[in-house]
mmCIF file with all atom_site columns, C-alpha atoms in Angstrom:
data_model
loop_
_atom_site.group_PDB
_atom_site.id
_atom_site.type_symbol
_atom_site.label_atom_id
_atom_site.label_alt_id
_atom_site.label_comp_id
_atom_site.label_asym_id
_atom_site.label_entity_id
_atom_site.label_seq_id
_atom_site.pdbx_PDB_ins_code
_atom_site.Cartn_x
_atom_site.Cartn_y
_atom_site.Cartn_z
_atom_site.occupancy
_atom_site.B_iso_or_equiv
_atom_site.pdbx_formal_charge
_atom_site.auth_seq_id
_atom_site.auth_comp_id
_atom_site.auth_asym_id
_atom_site.auth_atom_id
_atom_site.pdbx_PDB_model_num
ATOM 1   C CA . MET A 1 1   ? -0.200 -0.414 -0.266  1.00 0.00 ? 491 MET A CA 1
ATOM 2   C CA . GLU A 1 2   ? 1.262  4.017  -0.528  1.00 0.00 ? 492 GLU A CA 1
ATOM 3   C CA . LYS A 1 3   ? 2.123  5.494  1.825   1.00 0.00 ? 493 LYS A CA 1
ATOM 4   C CA . GLU A 1 4   ? -0.140 8.622  1.968   1.00 0.00 ? 494 GLU A CA 1
ATOM 5   C CA . VAL A 1 5   ? 1.369  12.643 1.441   1.00 0.00 ? 495 VAL A CA 1
ATOM 6   C CA . ALA A 1 6   ? 1.030  13.521 5.092   1.00 0.00 ? 496 ALA A CA 1
ATOM 7   C CA . THR A 1 7   ? 3.300  10.655 6.369   1.00 0.00 ? 497 THR A CA 1
ATOM 8   C CA . MET A 1 8   ? 6.163  11.679 3.823   1.00 0.00 ? 498 MET A CA 1
ATOM 9   C CA . VAL A 1 9   ? 6.351  15.735 4.832   1.00 0.00 ? 499 VAL A CA 1
ATOM 10  C CA . LYS A 1 10  ? 8.752  16.341 7.922   1.00 0.00 ? 500 LYS A CA 1
ATOM 11  C CA . GLY A 1 11  ? 7.753  19.943 7.871   1.00 0.00 ? 501 GLY A CA 1
ATOM 12  C CA . ILE A 1 12  ? 8.151  23.103 6.394   1.00 0.00 ? 502 ILE A CA 1
ATOM 13  C CA . ASN A 1 13  ? 11.546 23.555 4.878   1.00 0.00 ? 503 ASN A CA 1
ATOM 14  C CA . HIS A 1 14  ? 11.786 27.870 4.273   1.00 0.00 ? 504 HIS A CA 1
ATOM 15  C CA . VAL A 1 15  ? 9.530  30.252 2.957   1.00 0.00 ? 505 VAL A CA 1
ATOM 16  C CA . GLY A 1 16  ? 10.987 31.119 -0.186  1.00 0.00 ? 506 GLY A CA 1
ATOM 17  C CA . ILE A 1 17  ? 11.393 35.415 -0.897  1.00 0.00 ? 507 ILE A CA 1
ATOM 18  C CA . VAL A 1 18  ? 12.001 36.788 -4.073  1.00 0.00 ? 508 VAL A CA 1
ATOM 19  C CA . VAL A 1 19  ? 14.009 40.108 -3.963  1.00 0.00 ? 509 VAL A CA 1
ATOM 20  C CA . LYS A 1 20  ? 15.858 42.555 -5.647  1.00 0.00 ? 510 LYS A CA 1
ATOM 21  C CA . ASN A 1 21  ? 18.404 43.186 -4.299  1.00 0.00 ? 511 ASN A CA 1
ATOM 22  C CA . LEU A 1 22  ? 20.275 40.238 -2.143  1.00 0.00 ? 512 LEU A CA 1
ATOM 23  C CA . ASN A 1 23  ? 22.094 41.941 -0.537  1.00 0.00 ? 513 ASN A CA 1
ATOM 24  C CA . GLU A 1 24  ? 20.284 44.239 1.208   1.00 0.00 ? 514 GLU A CA 1
ATOM 25  C CA . ALA A 1 25  ? 17.229 41.865 1.566   1.00 0.00 ? 515 ALA A CA 1
ATOM 26  C CA . PHE A 1 26  ? 20.179 39.807 3.519   1.00 0.00 ? 516 PHE A CA 1
ATOM 27  C CA . SER A 1 27  ? 21.896 43.474 5.221   1.00 0.00 ? 517 SER A CA 1
ATOM 28  C CA . THR A 1 28  ? 17.683 43.870 6.487   1.00 0.00 ? 518 THR A CA 1
ATOM 29  C CA . LEU A 1 29  ? 16.705 40.599 8.056   1.00 0.00 ? 519 LEU A CA 1
ATOM 30  C CA . GLY A 1 30  ? 20.375 40.056 9.362   1.00 0.00 ? 520 GLY A CA 1
ATOM 31  C CA . GLU A 1 31  ? 19.859 43.690 11.577  1.00 0.00 ? 521 GLU A CA 1
ATOM 32  C CA . ALA A 1 32  ? 16.387 43.480 12.636  1.00 0.00 ? 522 ALA A CA 1
ATOM 33  C CA . PHE A 1 33  ? 16.560 39.287 13.670  1.00 0.00 ? 523 PHE A CA 1
ATOM 34  C CA . GLY A 1 34  ? 19.553 39.049 13.788  1.00 0.00 ? 524 GLY A CA 1
ATOM 35  C CA . CYS A 1 35  ? 20.149 36.015 11.274  1.00 0.00 ? 525 CYS A CA 1
ATOM 36  C CA . GLU A 1 36  ? 22.452 34.334 9.463   1.00 0.00 ? 526 GLU A CA 1
ATOM 37  C CA . GLU A 1 37  ? 23.671 33.242 5.822   1.00 0.00 ? 527 GLU A CA 1
ATOM 38  C CA . VAL A 1 38  ? 24.721 29.867 6.049   1.00 0.00 ? 528 VAL A CA 1
ATOM 39  C CA . TYR A 1 39  ? 25.325 29.905 1.858   1.00 0.00 ? 529 TYR A CA 1
ATOM 40  C CA . ARG A 1 40  ? 24.406 31.035 -1.356  1.00 0.00 ? 530 ARG A CA 1
ATOM 41  C CA . MET A 1 41  ? 24.425 29.469 -4.957  1.00 0.00 ? 531 MET A CA 1
ATOM 42  C CA . GLU A 1 42  ? 24.168 29.974 -8.429  1.00 0.00 ? 532 GLU A CA 1
ATOM 43  C CA . VAL A 1 43  ? 20.795 28.051 -9.827  1.00 0.00 ? 533 VAL A CA 1
ATOM 44  C CA . PRO A 1 44  ? 21.663 28.325 -13.385 1.00 0.00 ? 534 PRO A CA 1
ATOM 45  C CA . GLN A 1 45  ? 18.283 26.323 -14.576 1.00 0.00 ? 535 GLN A CA 1
ATOM 46  C CA . MET A 1 46  ? 16.004 29.431 -12.288 1.00 0.00 ? 536 MET A CA 1
ATOM 47  C CA . GLN A 1 47  ? 17.917 32.346 -13.428 1.00 0.00 ? 537 GLN A CA 1
ATOM 48  C CA . GLN A 1 48  ? 18.801 32.764 -9.916  1.00 0.00 ? 538 GLN A CA 1
ATOM 49  C CA . ILE A 1 49  ? 21.092 33.024 -6.462  1.00 0.00 ? 539 ILE A CA 1
ATOM 50  C CA . SER A 1 50  ? 19.759 31.768 -4.093  1.00 0.00 ? 540 SER A CA 1
ATOM 51  C CA . CYS A 1 51  ? 21.286 32.907 -0.295  1.00 0.00 ? 541 CYS A CA 1
ATOM 52  C CA . ILE A 1 52  ? 19.738 30.315 2.252   1.00 0.00 ? 542 ILE A CA 1
ATOM 53  C CA . VAL A 1 53  ? 19.478 32.347 5.714   1.00 0.00 ? 543 VAL A CA 1
ATOM 54  C CA . ARG A 1 54  ? 19.194 30.980 9.288   1.00 0.00 ? 544 ARG A CA 1
ATOM 55  C CA . VAL A 1 55  ? 16.422 32.245 11.409  1.00 0.00 ? 545 VAL A CA 1
ATOM 56  C CA . GLY A 1 56  ? 16.903 30.002 14.850  1.00 0.00 ? 546 GLY A CA 1
ATOM 57  C CA . ASP A 1 57  ? 16.084 26.341 13.615  1.00 0.00 ? 547 ASP A CA 1
ATOM 58  C CA . ASN A 1 58  ? 14.289 27.877 10.428  1.00 0.00 ? 548 ASN A CA 1
ATOM 59  C CA . CYS A 1 59  ? 16.004 29.710 7.218   1.00 0.00 ? 549 CYS A CA 1
ATOM 60  C CA . PHE A 1 60  ? 14.431 31.394 4.668   1.00 0.00 ? 550 PHE A CA 1
ATOM 61  C CA . GLU A 1 61  ? 15.741 31.117 1.127   1.00 0.00 ? 551 GLU A CA 1
ATOM 62  C CA . LEU A 1 62  ? 16.184 34.981 -0.594  1.00 0.00 ? 552 LEU A CA 1
ATOM 63  C CA . ILE A 1 63  ? 15.730 34.887 -4.047  1.00 0.00 ? 553 ILE A CA 1
ATOM 64  C CA . GLU A 1 64  ? 17.543 37.233 -6.571  1.00 0.00 ? 554 GLU A CA 1
ATOM 65  C CA . PRO A 1 65  ? 16.500 36.979 -10.232 1.00 0.00 ? 555 PRO A CA 1
ATOM 66  C CA . THR A 1 66  ? 19.387 36.688 -12.531 1.00 0.00 ? 556 THR A CA 1
ATOM 67  C CA . SER A 1 67  ? 17.086 37.489 -15.419 1.00 0.00 ? 557 SER A CA 1
ATOM 68  C CA . GLU A 1 68  ? 13.937 38.626 -15.567 1.00 0.00 ? 558 GLU A CA 1
ATOM 69  C CA . GLU A 1 69  ? 13.103 35.415 -18.122 1.00 0.00 ? 559 GLU A CA 1
ATOM 70  C CA . GLY A 1 70  ? 13.914 32.666 -15.180 1.00 0.00 ? 560 GLY A CA 1
ATOM 71  C CA . PRO A 1 71  ? 10.743 32.103 -13.074 1.00 0.00 ? 561 PRO A CA 1
ATOM 72  C CA . ALA A 1 72  ? 12.035 34.983 -9.820  1.00 0.00 ? 562 ALA A CA 1
ATOM 73  C CA . GLY A 1 73  ? 12.464 37.419 -12.306 1.00 0.00 ? 563 GLY A CA 1
ATOM 74  C CA . GLN A 1 74  ? 9.116  37.374 -13.853 1.00 0.00 ? 564 GLN A CA 1
ATOM 75  C CA . PHE A 1 75  ? 7.710  36.904 -10.682 1.00 0.00 ? 565 PHE A CA 1
ATOM 76  C CA . LEU A 1 76  ? 9.884  40.345 -9.218  1.00 0.00 ? 566 LEU A CA 1
ATOM 77  C CA . LYS A 1 77  ? 8.519  42.585 -12.578 1.00 0.00 ? 567 LYS A CA 1
ATOM 78  C CA . THR A 1 78  ? 4.335  41.259 -12.363 1.00 0.00 ? 568 THR A CA 1
ATOM 79  C CA . ARG A 1 79  ? 4.408  41.197 -8.642  1.00 0.00 ? 569 ARG A CA 1
ATOM 80  C CA . GLY A 1 80  ? 7.494  43.618 -7.553  1.00 0.00 ? 570 GLY A CA 1
ATOM 81  C CA . GLY A 1 81  ? 9.485  40.825 -5.053  1.00 0.00 ? 571 GLY A CA 1
ATOM 82  C CA . GLY A 1 82  ? 7.219  38.874 -2.087  1.00 0.00 ? 572 GLY A CA 1
ATOM 83  C CA . ILE A 1 83  ? 6.278  35.567 -0.750  1.00 0.00 ? 573 ILE A CA 1
ATOM 84  C CA . HIS A 1 84  ? 7.704  33.081 -4.152  1.00 0.00 ? 574 HIS A CA 1
ATOM 85  C CA . HIS A 1 85  ? 6.779  29.800 -2.459  1.00 0.00 ? 575 HIS A CA 1
ATOM 86  C CA . ILE A 1 86  ? 7.035  27.462 0.584   1.00 0.00 ? 576 ILE A CA 1
ATOM 87  C CA . SER A 1 87  ? 9.680  24.402 0.253   1.00 0.00 ? 577 SER A CA 1
ATOM 88  C CA . LEU A 1 88  ? 8.417  20.819 2.375   1.00 0.00 ? 578 LEU A CA 1
ATOM 89  C CA . LEU A 1 89  ? 10.663 18.781 3.277   1.00 0.00 ? 579 LEU A CA 1
ATOM 90  C CA . CYS A 1 90  ? 9.351  15.164 2.019   1.00 0.00 ? 580 CYS A CA 1
ATOM 91  C CA . THR A 1 91  ? 11.197 11.461 3.273   1.00 0.00 ? 581 THR A CA 1
ATOM 92  C CA . ASP A 1 92  ? 11.659 10.921 -0.101  1.00 0.00 ? 582 ASP A CA 1
ATOM 93  C CA . LEU A 1 93  ? 10.548 13.632 -3.024  1.00 0.00 ? 583 LEU A CA 1
ATOM 94  C CA . ASN A 1 94  ? 9.668  11.161 -5.858  1.00 0.00 ? 584 ASN A CA 1
ATOM 95  C CA . ALA A 1 95  ? 7.305  9.037  -3.821  1.00 0.00 ? 585 ALA A CA 1
ATOM 96  C CA . VAL A 1 96  ? 5.398  12.354 -3.166  1.00 0.00 ? 586 VAL A CA 1
ATOM 97  C CA . CYS A 1 97  ? 6.035  13.607 -6.505  1.00 0.00 ? 587 CYS A CA 1
ATOM 98  C CA . THR A 1 98  ? 3.871  10.710 -7.754  1.00 0.00 ? 588 THR A CA 1
ATOM 99  C CA . ARG A 1 99  ? 1.749  10.254 -4.935  1.00 0.00 ? 589 ARG A CA 1
ATOM 100 C CA . LEU A 1 100 ? 0.331  13.884 -5.613  1.00 0.00 ? 590 LEU A CA 1
ATOM 101 C CA . GLU A 1 101 ? -0.033 12.989 -9.253  1.00 0.00 ? 591 GLU A CA 1
ATOM 102 C CA . SER A 1 102 ? -2.332 10.036 -8.434  1.00 0.00 ? 592 SER A CA 1
ATOM 103 C CA . MET A 1 103 ? -4.315 12.295 -6.774  1.00 0.00 ? 593 MET A CA 1
ATOM 104 C CA . GLY A 1 104 ? -4.746 15.361 -10.336 1.00 0.00 ? 594 GLY A CA 1
ATOM 105 C CA . LEU A 1 105 ? -1.916 16.797 -8.480  1.00 0.00 ? 595 LEU A CA 1
ATOM 106 C CA . ARG A 1 106 ? 0.038  18.977 -10.842 1.00 0.00 ? 596 ARG A CA 1
ATOM 107 C CA . ILE A 1 107 ? 3.712  19.065 -10.188 1.00 0.00 ? 597 ILE A CA 1
ATOM 108 C CA . VAL A 1 108 ? 5.347  21.794 -13.302 1.00 0.00 ? 598 VAL A CA 1
ATOM 109 C CA . SER A 1 109 ? 8.274  21.655 -12.877 1.00 0.00 ? 599 SER A CA 1
ATOM 110 C CA . LYS A 1 110 ? 10.969 18.344 -11.752 1.00 0.00 ? 600 LYS A CA 1
ATOM 111 C CA . ILE A 1 111 ? 14.910 19.574 -11.526 1.00 0.00 ? 601 ILE A CA 1
ATOM 112 C CA . LEU A 1 112 ? 16.526 16.061 -10.110 1.00 0.00 ? 602 LEU A CA 1
ATOM 113 C CA . ASP A 1 113 ? 19.992 17.800 -10.872 1.00 0.00 ? 603 ASP A CA 1
ATOM 114 C CA . GLY A 1 114 ? 21.977 19.477 -8.893  1.00 0.00 ? 604 GLY A CA 1
ATOM 115 C CA . PRO A 1 115 ? 22.894 19.765 -5.364  1.00 0.00 ? 605 PRO A CA 1
ATOM 116 C CA . PHE A 1 116 ? 19.414 20.191 -4.162  1.00 0.00 ? 606 PHE A CA 1
ATOM 117 C CA . PRO A 1 117 ? 16.676 17.456 -5.919  1.00 0.00 ? 607 PRO A CA 1
ATOM 118 C CA . ILE A 1 118 ? 12.853 19.872 -6.690  1.00 0.00 ? 608 ILE A CA 1
ATOM 119 C CA . ALA A 1 119 ? 10.024 19.875 -7.567  1.00 0.00 ? 609 ALA A CA 1
ATOM 120 C CA . PHE A 1 120 ? 7.045  22.458 -7.517  1.00 0.00 ? 610 PHE A CA 1
ATOM 121 C CA . LEU A 1 121 ? 3.292  21.932 -7.375  1.00 0.00 ? 611 LEU A CA 1
ATOM 122 C CA . HIS A 1 122 ? 1.323  23.969 -8.922  1.00 0.00 ? 612 HIS A CA 1
ATOM 123 C CA . PRO A 1 123 ? -0.417 26.728 -7.430  1.00 0.00 ? 613 PRO A CA 1
ATOM 124 C CA . LYS A 1 124 ? -3.990 26.226 -9.300  1.00 0.00 ? 614 LYS A CA 1
ATOM 125 C CA . SER A 1 125 ? -3.278 22.664 -8.159  1.00 0.00 ? 615 SER A CA 1
ATOM 126 C CA . ALA A 1 126 ? -2.902 23.050 -4.154  1.00 0.00 ? 616 ALA A CA 1
ATOM 127 C CA . ASN A 1 127 ? -5.088 26.312 -3.997  1.00 0.00 ? 617 ASN A CA 1
ATOM 128 C CA . GLY A 1 128 ? -3.043 29.409 -5.278  1.00 0.00 ? 618 GLY A CA 1
ATOM 129 C CA . VAL A 1 129 ? 0.118  29.055 -3.068  1.00 0.00 ? 619 VAL A CA 1
ATOM 130 C CA . LEU A 1 130 ? 2.840  27.491 -5.184  1.00 0.00 ? 620 LEU A CA 1
ATOM 131 C CA . TYR A 1 131 ? 4.912  24.351 -3.204  1.00 0.00 ? 621 TYR A CA 1
ATOM 132 C CA . GLU A 1 132 ? 7.711  23.147 -3.491  1.00 0.00 ? 622 GLU A CA 1
ATOM 133 C CA . LEU A 1 133 ? 9.190  20.347 -2.398  1.00 0.00 ? 623 LEU A CA 1
ATOM 134 C CA . THR A 1 134 ? 12.282 18.480 -1.604  1.00 0.00 ? 624 THR A CA 1
ATOM 135 C CA . ASP A 1 135 ? 14.395 15.320 0.354   1.00 0.00 ? 625 ASP A CA 1
ATOM 136 C CA . ARG A 1 136 ? 17.413 17.087 1.409   1.00 0.00 ? 626 ARG A CA 1
ATOM 137 C CA . SER A 1 137 ? 17.754 20.071 3.954   1.00 0.00 ? 627 SER A CA 1
ATOM 138 C CA . SER A 1 138 ? 17.963 23.355 2.889   1.00 0.00 ? 628 SER A CA 1
ATOM 139 C CA . LEU A 1 139 ? 20.158 24.643 5.895   1.00 0.00 ? 629 LEU A CA 1
ATOM 140 C CA . GLU A 1 140 ? 22.942 21.704 4.643   1.00 0.00 ? 630 GLU A CA 1
ATOM 141 C CA . ARG A 1 141 ? 25.314 22.965 3.129   1.00 0.00 ? 631 ARG A CA 1
ATOM 142 C CA . PRO A 1 142 ? 25.771 21.981 -0.953  1.00 0.00 ? 632 PRO A CA 1
#
């Protein structure tokens, strides 16, 4: 019998926030909340630079677009930045995607190569929220 998705989800991995300038956004979070930068990495497939910022035992992903054509660039252009997605940490990314698709939910993108395998659940399948699914914690360094 297939596992239910709820038993395969460990919790919130991070909240992704699209920003115009990573350095300014990190400076604000650092000064206001004492956040620390864990790491930065360029994600060419998504046309962005991601900065993982620790907030206590949790984290944010600050996302600066490197192009207006990528998902973050389009988001910044149309919405001016802000909360982009909620990342859920799963025990088995492929199993969760298979289960969600069998329920009729739409996975819009899978990036399985690279240090952090991810998939995105279409917002129309999730009451207007873009969920990122992964089976690797963002607090682990690539």
